[in-house]
mmCIF file of C-alpha atoms in Angstrom:
data_model
loop_
_atom_site.group_PDB
_atom_site.id
_atom_site.type_symbol
_atom_site.label_atom_id
_atom_site.label_comp_id
_atom_site.label_asym_id
_atom_site.label_seq_id
_atom_site.Cartn_x
_atom_site.Cartn_y
_atom_site.Cartn_z
ATOM 1 C CA MET H 1 -0.048 -0.211 -0.130
ATOM 2 C CA THR H 2 1.626 3.182 -1.239
ATOM 3 C CA SER H 3 2.041 6.193 0.929
ATOM 4 C CA PHE H 4 -1.320 8.739 -0.013
ATOM 5 C CA ALA H 5 -0.754 11.700 2.228
ATOM 6 C CA ALA H 6 0.622 13.669 -0.913
ATOM 7 C CA ALA H 7 -2.552 12.728 -3.226
ATOM 8 C CA VAL H 8 -4.817 14.202 -0.550
ATOM 9 C CA VAL H 9 -6.426 17.695 -1.269
ATOM 10 C CA PRO H 10 -9.363 19.304 0.605
ATOM 11 C CA MET H 11 -12.597 19.455 -0.617
ATOM 12 C CA SER H 12 -12.704 23.131 -0.593
ATOM 13 C CA GLY H 13 -9.711 23.043 -3.177
ATOM 14 C CA CYS H 14 -9.378 23.945 -7.065
ATOM 15 C CA LEU H 15 -8.580 21.907 -9.958
ATOM 16 C CA ARG H 16 -4.777 23.513 -9.621
ATOM 17 C CA ASP H 17 -4.670 21.804 -6.130
ATOM 18 C CA ALA H 18 -5.861 18.364 -7.651
ATOM 19 C CA MET H 19 -3.450 18.541 -10.615
ATOM 20 C CA LEU H 20 -0.611 19.339 -8.011
ATOM 21 C CA ALA H 21 -1.551 16.419 -5.778
ATOM 22 C CA ILE H 22 -1.523 13.968 -8.964
ATOM 23 C CA ASP H 23 1.672 15.091 -9.971
ATOM 24 C CA ARG H 24 3.563 15.196 -6.814
ATOM 25 C CA SER H 25 1.894 11.740 -5.446
ATOM 26 C CA ARG H 26 2.679 10.055 -8.804
ATOM 27 C CA THR H 27 -0.465 7.861 -8.269
ATOM 28 C CA GLY H 28 -2.739 9.205 -10.983
ATOM 29 C CA MET H 29 -5.369 10.347 -8.363
ATOM 30 C CA ALA H 30 -6.161 12.834 -6.096
ATOM 31 C CA LEU H 31 -8.305 12.260 -2.907
ATOM 32 C CA ALA H 32 -10.717 15.051 -1.920
ATOM 33 C CA VAL H 33 -11.658 14.948 1.979
ATOM 34 C CA ASP H 34 -13.491 16.946 4.433
ATOM 35 C CA GLU H 35 -12.073 18.149 7.838
ATOM 36 C CA ARG H 36 -12.320 15.023 9.308
ATOM 37 C CA HIS H 37 -10.227 13.579 6.726
ATOM 38 C CA ARG H 38 -13.236 11.234 5.326
ATOM 39 C CA LEU H 39 -13.163 10.703 1.356
ATOM 40 C CA LEU H 40 -15.701 12.389 -0.506
ATOM 41 C CA GLY H 41 -14.664 12.010 -3.897
ATOM 42 C CA VAL H 42 -11.702 11.150 -6.275
ATOM 43 C CA LEU H 43 -10.269 12.750 -9.098
ATOM 44 C CA THR H 44 -7.830 11.047 -11.890
ATOM 45 C CA ASP H 45 -5.709 13.044 -14.274
ATOM 46 C CA GLY H 46 -8.352 12.011 -16.938
ATOM 47 C CA ASP H 47 -11.318 13.560 -15.002
ATOM 48 C CA VAL H 48 -8.993 16.792 -14.843
ATOM 49 C CA ARG H 49 -8.114 16.895 -18.671
ATOM 50 C CA ARG H 50 -11.830 16.473 -19.214
ATOM 51 C CA ALA H 51 -13.040 19.191 -16.954
ATOM 52 C CA LEU H 52 -10.360 21.629 -18.665
ATOM 53 C CA LEU H 53 -11.786 20.649 -21.948
ATOM 54 C CA SER H 54 -15.122 21.326 -20.980
ATOM 55 C CA GLY H 55 -13.975 25.051 -20.101
ATOM 56 C CA ALA H 56 -13.304 24.620 -16.288
ATOM 57 C CA SER H 57 -10.871 26.993 -15.026
ATOM 58 C CA LEU H 58 -7.755 25.381 -13.203
ATOM 59 C CA ASP H 59 -8.646 27.837 -9.998
ATOM 60 C CA GLY H 60 -12.219 26.812 -10.289
ATOM 61 C CA PRO H 61 -13.788 24.748 -7.421
ATOM 62 C CA LEU H 62 -12.865 21.202 -7.251
ATOM 63 C CA GLU H 63 -16.311 20.037 -6.306
ATOM 64 C CA PRO H 64 -18.176 19.827 -9.600
ATOM 65 C CA HIS H 65 -15.465 17.691 -11.042
ATOM 66 C CA LEU H 66 -15.262 15.096 -8.245
ATOM 67 C CA VAL H 67 -16.142 11.487 -8.997
ATOM 68 C CA GLY H 68 -18.395 10.738 -5.858
ATOM 69 C CA SER H 69 -18.932 6.641 -6.993
ATOM 70 C CA PHE H 70 -15.599 5.577 -6.416
ATOM 71 C CA VAL H 71 -14.460 2.314 -5.341
ATOM 72 C CA ALA H 72 -12.643 1.731 -1.933
ATOM 73 C CA VAL H 73 -12.058 -1.286 0.354
ATOM 74 C CA ASP H 74 -11.353 -1.600 4.156
ATOM 75 C CA ALA H 75 -8.005 -2.188 5.770
ATOM 76 C CA GLY H 76 -8.541 -5.996 6.005
ATOM 77 C CA ALA H 77 -9.134 -6.528 2.404
ATOM 78 C CA SER H 78 -6.151 -9.063 1.147
ATOM 79 C CA ARG H 79 -4.100 -8.327 -1.801
ATOM 80 C CA GLY H 80 -5.763 -10.916 -3.792
ATOM 81 C CA GLU H 81 -9.236 -9.473 -3.263
ATOM 82 C CA VAL H 82 -7.861 -5.924 -4.038
ATOM 83 C CA LEU H 83 -6.252 -7.332 -7.469
ATOM 84 C CA GLU H 84 -9.490 -8.901 -8.312
ATOM 85 C CA LEU H 85 -11.519 -5.535 -7.662
ATOM 86 C CA MET H 86 -9.120 -3.725 -9.670
ATOM 87 C CA GLN H 87 -9.413 -5.962 -12.664
ATOM 88 C CA ALA H 88 -12.953 -6.523 -12.377
ATOM 89 C CA ARG H 89 -13.418 -2.587 -12.323
ATOM 90 C CA ARG H 90 -10.613 -1.979 -14.441
ATOM 91 C CA ILE H 91 -8.894 0.553 -12.440
ATOM 92 C CA ALA H 92 -5.645 1.485 -11.212
ATOM 93 C CA GLN H 93 -6.222 2.931 -7.634
ATOM 94 C CA VAL H 94 -8.227 1.769 -4.795
ATOM 95 C CA PRO H 95 -8.609 4.083 -1.592
ATOM 96 C CA VAL H 96 -8.465 2.209 1.718
ATOM 97 C CA LEU H 97 -10.964 3.637 4.303
ATOM 98 C CA ASP H 98 -11.144 3.210 7.821
ATOM 99 C CA PRO H 99 -14.987 2.433 9.391
ATOM 100 C CA ASP H 100 -15.689 6.458 9.523
ATOM 101 C CA GLY H 101 -14.679 6.590 5.875
ATOM 102 C CA ALA H 102 -11.143 8.325 6.517
ATOM 103 C CA VAL H 103 -8.400 7.853 4.198
ATOM 104 C CA VAL H 104 -5.970 5.284 5.543
ATOM 105 C CA GLY H 105 -4.024 4.362 2.417
ATOM 106 C CA LEU H 106 -4.221 3.944 -1.310
ATOM 107 C CA HIS H 107 -3.541 0.632 -3.281
ATOM 108 C CA LEU H 108 -2.077 1.175 -6.795
ATOM 109 C CA LEU H 109 -2.100 -1.516 -9.470
ATOM 110 C CA HIS H 110 1.452 -1.311 -10.785
ATOM 111 C CA GLU H 111 2.458 -2.114 -6.834
ATOM 112 C CA MET H 112 0.058 -5.004 -6.302
ATOM 113 C CA VAL H 113 1.596 -7.070 -9.553
ATOM 114 C CA GLY H 114 5.111 -6.131 -8.583
ATOM 115 C CA VAL H 115 5.481 -6.905 -5.094
ATOM 116 C CA ASP H 116 7.437 -9.599 -3.309
ATOM 117 C CA ARG H 117 8.374 -11.455 -6.679
ATOM 118 C CA ARG H 118 8.743 -15.273 -6.260
ATOM 119 C CA PRO H 119 10.631 -17.746 -8.142
ATOM 120 C CA ASN H 120 7.908 -20.363 -7.366
ATOM 121 C CA TRP H 121 5.885 -21.712 -9.938
ATOM 122 C CA ALA H 122 2.442 -22.753 -9.232
ATOM 123 C CA VAL H 123 0.158 -25.488 -11.041
ATOM 124 C CA VAL H 124 -3.661 -25.502 -10.699
ATOM 125 C CA MET H 125 -5.437 -28.958 -11.247
ATOM 126 C CA ALA H 126 -8.456 -27.571 -13.355
ATOM 127 C CA GLY H 127 -9.241 -30.581 -15.367
ATOM 128 C CA GLY H 128 -11.814 -32.115 -13.446
ATOM 129 C CA GLU H 129 -15.452 -32.731 -15.092
ATOM 130 C CA GLY H 130 -17.412 -31.481 -11.872
ATOM 131 C CA ARG H 131 -20.115 -34.480 -12.397
ATOM 132 C CA ARG H 132 -21.793 -33.171 -9.084
ATOM 133 C CA LEU H 133 -22.508 -29.914 -10.130
ATOM 134 C CA ARG H 134 -24.308 -30.954 -13.202
ATOM 135 C CA PRO H 135 -26.284 -29.338 -15.422
ATOM 136 C CA LEU H 136 -24.105 -26.405 -14.672
ATOM 137 C CA THR H 137 -21.009 -27.944 -15.856
ATOM 138 C CA GLU H 138 -22.327 -29.098 -19.027
ATOM 139 C CA SER H 139 -20.901 -26.617 -21.322
ATOM 140 C CA VAL H 140 -18.597 -24.887 -18.547
ATOM 141 C CA PRO H 141 -15.850 -26.459 -16.771
ATOM 142 C CA LYS H 142 -16.099 -26.314 -12.792
ATOM 143 C CA PRO H 143 -13.149 -24.110 -12.402
ATOM 144 C CA MET H 144 -14.865 -21.366 -14.336
ATOM 145 C CA LEU H 145 -18.117 -21.553 -12.474
ATOM 146 C CA ARG H 146 -18.487 -17.997 -11.319
ATOM 147 C CA VAL H 147 -18.560 -16.622 -7.532
ATOM 148 C CA ALA H 148 -19.137 -13.213 -7.028
ATOM 149 C CA GLY H 149 -19.311 -12.464 -10.724
ATOM 150 C CA ARG H 150 -15.922 -13.777 -11.579
ATOM 151 C CA PRO H 151 -14.679 -17.552 -12.555
ATOM 152 C CA ILE H 152 -13.117 -19.724 -9.686
ATOM 153 C CA LEU H 153 -10.248 -20.213 -11.543
ATOM 154 C CA GLU H 154 -9.457 -16.631 -12.522
ATOM 155 C CA ARG H 155 -9.849 -15.666 -8.595
ATOM 156 C CA ILE H 156 -7.362 -18.215 -8.024
ATOM 157 C CA VAL H 157 -4.829 -16.913 -10.609
ATOM 158 C CA PHE H 158 -5.054 -13.425 -9.312
ATOM 159 C CA HIS H 159 -4.657 -14.690 -5.988
ATOM 160 C CA LEU H 160 -1.224 -16.272 -6.769
ATOM 161 C CA VAL H 161 -0.215 -13.358 -8.603
ATOM 162 C CA SER H 162 -0.671 -11.278 -5.579
ATOM 163 C CA HIS H 163 1.655 -13.358 -3.647
ATOM 164 C CA GLY H 164 4.350 -12.692 -6.202
ATOM 165 C CA ILE H 165 3.786 -16.274 -8.237
ATOM 166 C CA GLU H 166 4.494 -14.848 -11.903
ATOM 167 C CA ARG H 167 4.363 -18.445 -13.731
ATOM 168 C CA VAL H 168 1.347 -20.528 -13.342
ATOM 169 C CA PHE H 169 0.427 -23.778 -15.167
ATOM 170 C CA LEU H 170 -3.391 -24.570 -15.614
ATOM 171 C CA ALA H 171 -3.661 -28.484 -16.228
ATOM 172 C CA LEU H 172 -6.598 -28.899 -18.510
ATOM 173 C CA GLY H 173 -8.713 -31.821 -19.136
ATOM 174 C CA TYR H 174 -12.636 -31.178 -19.630
ATOM 175 C CA ARG H 175 -13.698 -28.414 -21.724
ATOM 176 C CA GLY H 176 -10.087 -27.226 -21.388
ATOM 177 C CA GLU H 177 -10.534 -25.134 -24.470
ATOM 178 C CA VAL H 178 -12.874 -22.737 -22.754
ATOM 179 C CA ILE H 179 -10.239 -22.267 -19.991
ATOM 180 C CA GLU H 180 -7.469 -21.744 -22.508
ATOM 181 C CA ALA H 181 -9.783 -19.063 -24.464
ATOM 182 C CA HIS H 182 -10.294 -17.128 -21.110
ATOM 183 C CA PHE H 183 -6.683 -16.762 -20.039
ATOM 184 C CA GLY H 184 -4.547 -16.965 -23.137
ATOM 185 C CA ASP H 185 -1.042 -16.385 -22.259
ATOM 186 C CA GLY H 186 -1.861 -14.647 -19.023
ATOM 187 C CA THR H 187 -0.723 -11.399 -19.782
ATOM 188 C CA ARG H 188 -3.811 -9.553 -18.929
ATOM 189 C CA PHE H 189 -3.510 -11.271 -15.377
ATOM 190 C CA GLY H 190 -0.059 -9.754 -14.770
ATOM 191 C CA CYS H 191 1.441 -13.405 -15.107
ATOM 192 C CA ARG H 192 2.808 -15.983 -17.669
ATOM 193 C CA VAL H 193 -0.097 -18.671 -17.764
ATOM 194 C CA GLU H 194 0.923 -22.325 -19.451
ATOM 195 C CA TYR H 195 -0.851 -25.152 -20.146
ATOM 196 C CA LEU H 196 -0.421 -29.063 -19.074
ATOM 197 C CA ARG H 197 -3.195 -30.602 -21.307
ATOM 198 C CA GLU H 198 -3.885 -34.169 -19.885
ATOM 199 C CA ARG H 199 -4.952 -36.834 -22.858
ATOM 200 C CA GLU H 200 -6.570 -39.070 -20.259
ATOM 201 C CA PRO H 201 -7.330 -37.882 -16.512
ATOM 202 C CA LEU H 202 -4.076 -38.252 -14.268
ATOM 203 C CA GLY H 203 -5.669 -37.364 -11.109
ATOM 204 C CA THR H 204 -4.786 -34.520 -8.627
ATOM 205 C CA ALA H 205 -0.955 -35.054 -9.034
ATOM 206 C CA GLY H 206 -0.374 -36.662 -12.432
ATOM 207 C CA ALA H 207 -0.483 -33.610 -14.379
ATOM 208 C CA LEU H 208 2.993 -32.498 -12.686
ATOM 209 C CA SER H 209 4.954 -34.838 -14.901
ATOM 210 C CA LEU H 210 3.879 -32.888 -18.044
ATOM 211 C CA LEU H 211 5.804 -29.729 -16.685
ATOM 212 C CA PRO H 212 8.186 -28.635 -19.775
ATOM 213 C CA GLU H 213 11.044 -28.530 -17.632
ATOM 214 C CA PRO H 214 12.103 -29.495 -13.885
ATOM 215 C CA PRO H 215 11.604 -27.002 -11.393
ATOM 216 C CA SER H 216 14.390 -25.390 -9.558
ATOM 217 C CA GLN H 217 12.365 -24.239 -6.650
ATOM 218 C CA PRO H 218 9.241 -25.588 -4.549
ATOM 219 C CA VAL H 219 6.212 -25.666 -6.498
ATOM 220 C CA VAL H 220 2.707 -24.584 -5.375
ATOM 221 C CA VAL H 221 -0.157 -26.998 -6.311
ATOM 222 C CA MET H 222 -3.568 -25.918 -5.535
ATOM 223 C CA ASN H 223 -7.176 -27.650 -6.650
ATOM 224 C CA GLY H 224 -9.130 -25.579 -9.193
ATOM 225 C CA ASP H 225 -12.274 -25.458 -7.143
ATOM 226 C CA LEU H 226 -11.272 -23.583 -4.128
ATOM 227 C CA VAL H 227 -12.408 -20.079 -3.263
ATOM 228 C CA THR H 228 -9.646 -19.098 -0.475
ATOM 229 C CA GLN H 229 -7.717 -16.243 0.681
ATOM 230 C CA ALA H 230 -5.217 -18.389 2.097
ATOM 231 C CA ASP H 231 -1.660 -16.641 2.554
ATOM 232 C CA VAL H 232 0.434 -18.890 -0.270
ATOM 233 C CA GLY H 233 3.397 -16.525 0.375
ATOM 234 C CA ALA H 234 3.354 -17.484 4.195
ATOM 235 C CA MET H 235 2.973 -21.190 3.014
ATOM 236 C CA LEU H 236 6.101 -21.128 1.048
ATOM 237 C CA ASP H 237 7.988 -19.046 3.621
ATOM 238 C CA ARG H 238 7.273 -21.494 6.427
ATOM 239 C CA HIS H 239 7.977 -24.468 3.989
ATOM 240 C CA ASP H 240 11.575 -23.146 3.350
ATOM 241 C CA GLN H 241 11.776 -21.981 7.066
ATOM 242 C CA ARG H 242 11.158 -25.717 8.404
ATOM 243 C CA GLY H 243 13.086 -27.623 5.510
ATOM 244 C CA ASP H 244 9.751 -29.758 4.734
ATOM 245 C CA THR H 245 9.796 -32.036 1.502
ATOM 246 C CA VAL H 246 5.951 -31.470 1.344
ATOM 247 C CA THR H 247 3.688 -28.892 2.905
ATOM 248 C CA ILE H 248 -0.241 -29.353 3.164
ATOM 249 C CA ALA H 249 -2.563 -26.636 3.712
ATOM 250 C CA VAL H 250 -4.902 -27.928 6.677
ATOM 251 C CA ALA H 251 -8.418 -26.248 7.310
ATOM 252 C CA PRO H 252 -10.720 -26.298 10.281
ATOM 253 C CA TYR H 253 -13.643 -28.229 9.609
ATOM 254 C CA VAL H 254 -16.780 -28.848 12.096
ATOM 255 C CA HIS H 255 -19.622 -31.047 11.787
ATOM 256 C CA THR H 256 -22.915 -31.411 14.357
ATOM 257 C CA VAL H 257 -24.201 -34.963 14.447
ATOM 258 C CA PRO H 258 -27.833 -34.410 13.841
ATOM 259 C CA TYR H 259 -28.727 -36.957 16.582
ATOM 260 C CA GLY H 260 -28.190 -37.614 20.365
ATOM 261 C CA CYS H 261 -25.034 -39.924 20.470
ATOM 262 C CA VAL H 262 -25.253 -42.662 23.416
ATOM 263 C CA ARG H 263 -22.339 -43.427 25.259
ATOM 264 C CA ARG H 264 -22.356 -46.723 27.205
ATOM 265 C CA SER H 265 -20.302 -49.490 29.133
ATOM 266 C CA GLY H 266 -21.371 -52.998 27.865
ATOM 267 C CA ASP H 267 -25.263 -52.857 27.963
ATOM 268 C CA LEU H 268 -25.436 -49.779 30.404
ATOM 269 C CA VAL H 269 -25.835 -46.351 29.045
ATOM 270 C CA THR H 270 -23.679 -44.153 30.787
ATOM 271 C CA ALA H 271 -24.601 -40.654 29.089
ATOM 272 C CA ILE H 272 -26.402 -38.998 26.364
ATOM 273 C CA ASP H 273 -24.579 -36.236 24.068
ATOM 274 C CA GLU H 274 -27.185 -34.386 22.382
ATOM 275 C CA LYS H 275 -26.286 -33.201 19.050
ATOM 276 C CA PRO H 276 -22.530 -33.124 19.429
ATOM 277 C CA THR H 277 -19.762 -31.373 17.348
ATOM 278 C CA ILE H 278 -17.051 -32.952 16.104
ATOM 279 C CA GLU H 279 -14.214 -30.830 14.876
ATOM 280 C CA ARG H 280 -11.389 -32.117 12.584
ATOM 281 C CA GLU H 281 -8.624 -30.543 10.421
ATOM 282 C CA ILE H 282 -8.960 -31.577 6.660
ATOM 283 C CA ASN H 283 -6.847 -31.380 3.996
ATOM 284 C CA ALA H 284 -7.586 -27.794 1.995
ATOM 285 C CA GLY H 285 -6.220 -29.042 -1.326
ATOM 286 C CA ILE H 286 -3.397 -26.766 -1.439
ATOM 287 C CA TYR H 287 0.254 -27.815 -1.282
ATOM 288 C CA VAL H 288 3.972 -27.001 -1.640
ATOM 289 C CA LEU H 289 6.192 -29.701 -3.042
ATOM 290 C CA ASP H 290 10.117 -29.585 -3.368
ATOM 291 C CA PRO H 291 11.270 -30.288 -6.748
ATOM 292 C CA SER H 292 12.794 -33.782 -5.651
ATOM 293 C CA VAL H 293 8.848 -34.715 -5.200
ATOM 294 C CA VAL H 294 7.672 -33.259 -8.329
ATOM 295 C CA ALA H 295 10.818 -35.319 -10.224
ATOM 296 C CA ARG H 296 9.129 -38.574 -8.623
ATOM 297 C CA ILE H 297 5.944 -38.406 -10.322
ATOM 298 C CA PRO H 298 5.674 -40.766 -13.245
ATOM 299 C CA ARG H 299 4.703 -39.783 -16.310
ATOM 300 C CA ASP H 300 1.085 -40.055 -18.263
ATOM 301 C CA ARG H 301 -0.032 -42.294 -14.999
ATOM 302 C CA PRO H 302 -2.972 -41.237 -12.728
ATOM 303 C CA VAL H 303 -1.494 -40.069 -9.286
ATOM 304 C CA SER H 304 -3.279 -38.610 -6.402
ATOM 305 C CA MET H 305 -1.922 -35.977 -3.894
ATOM 306 C CA PRO H 306 -2.573 -38.291 -1.247
ATOM 307 C CA ASP H 307 -0.374 -41.165 -3.133
ATOM 308 C CA VAL H 308 2.320 -38.234 -2.867
ATOM 309 C CA VAL H 309 1.866 -37.504 0.129
ATOM 310 C CA ALA H 310 1.837 -41.344 1.704
ATOM 311 C CA ASP H 311 5.160 -41.773 -0.553
ATOM 312 C CA ALA H 312 7.009 -38.809 1.302
ATOM 313 C CA LEU H 313 5.732 -40.322 4.558
ATOM 314 C CA GLU H 314 6.831 -43.833 3.762
ATOM 315 C CA ARG H 315 10.536 -42.607 2.838
ATOM 316 C CA GLY H 316 10.735 -40.635 6.404
ATOM 317 C CA GLU H 317 10.581 -37.343 4.735
ATOM 318 C CA ARG H 318 9.563 -34.000 6.437
ATOM 319 C CA VAL H 319 5.580 -33.327 5.549
ATOM 320 C CA GLY H 320 4.573 -30.183 7.526
ATOM 321 C CA ALA H 321 1.242 -28.630 7.929
ATOM 322 C CA PHE H 322 0.286 -25.038 7.103
ATOM 323 C CA ALA H 323 -3.004 -24.157 9.098
ATOM 324 C CA VAL H 324 -5.385 -21.730 6.935
ATOM 325 C CA ASP H 325 -7.097 -19.335 9.135
ATOM 326 C CA ASP H 326 -8.242 -17.237 5.903
ATOM 327 C CA GLU H 327 -11.570 -17.724 3.966
ATOM 328 C CA TRP H 328 -11.691 -21.101 2.265
ATOM 329 C CA ILE H 329 -14.128 -23.016 0.551
ATOM 330 C CA ASP H 330 -14.373 -26.172 -1.636
ATOM 331 C CA VAL H 331 -17.179 -25.870 -4.227
ATOM 332 C CA GLY H 332 -17.044 -29.110 -5.401
ATOM 333 C CA ARG H 333 -20.680 -29.736 -4.253
ATOM 334 C CA ARG H 334 -23.775 -27.712 -5.248
ATOM 335 C CA ASP H 335 -24.636 -26.723 -1.897
ATOM 336 C CA GLU H 336 -21.040 -25.492 -1.129
ATOM 337 C CA LEU H 337 -21.188 -23.504 -4.414
ATOM 338 C CA ASP H 338 -24.165 -21.878 -3.311
ATOM 339 C CA GLY H 339 -23.016 -20.974 -0.147
ATOM 340 C CA ALA H 340 -20.038 -19.284 -1.918
ATOM 341 C CA ARG H 341 -22.030 -17.075 -3.833
ATOM 342 C CA GLN H 342 -24.253 -16.259 -1.168
ATOM 343 C CA GLY H 343 -21.225 -15.106 0.787
ATOM 344 C CA ARG H 344 -21.705 -17.902 3.518
#
């Protein structure tokens, strides 16, 4: 998040003040605030040019030319969320506001796609048929179903880019041409997108054998049906720090048994637990694999990620867990997809 102070102008200022703010801040935007620092409107350099072309004076009031329907986020918005918003609205600046509407920051597109660049690759498994989601997936592959107006896979790619990953491989199978047509070479998503085309289904890990060259750094592997803000950057850092061979993201799962559960000793009932809650940690479908693990995956044979993890454990290698504390939804079933679409 860039320093925003130089972009701030008082609401009572003039167009000249806005031009000076845009010039000195190098943000392309002036932020007009009231005496309590609440953001009331914004003005880009394009807005200033249009005002002048319409006959406005540089010393004329700023207020008539302000854009009041600006897009803003709160301080808790993640980089992935902000990047998705910028792409969706085709904007390059997003102010950050506190609960009272006061400006506390400013996100810039060129900074969002350029921070913390990492040498790591990511592979997203996007070849599933999504049979449990039919008829929704009869013409659209499951990763291209929309949540909050955007394809799930697009959200994943932007999320990876926001954590500095610039080379993304999409493993394709069912209706792969739809995905290729949407992402192209990845330029408009701020990364390089390449494709691993499965002639036959290869499971949740087999497509790694199709990488065009061996990776030199740990690789992030993700399922293509996740709606998540998991901190992939922190997961990579933890993997390196601990010296793990495999790292698995884990998420909390809570299930309430819809019946009273009986405890007994032989034929005697000792207690009844009414609708108890069971809590477990589940595999969140996000992994980090060392290059040595990727090299062991046989070519053109179905392999699952649980198989890869089991093999590492049998070899006595370190398999670490990374707890996902952020948003995480697997949309493999219709109720889960509907929940994600409704923000549950």
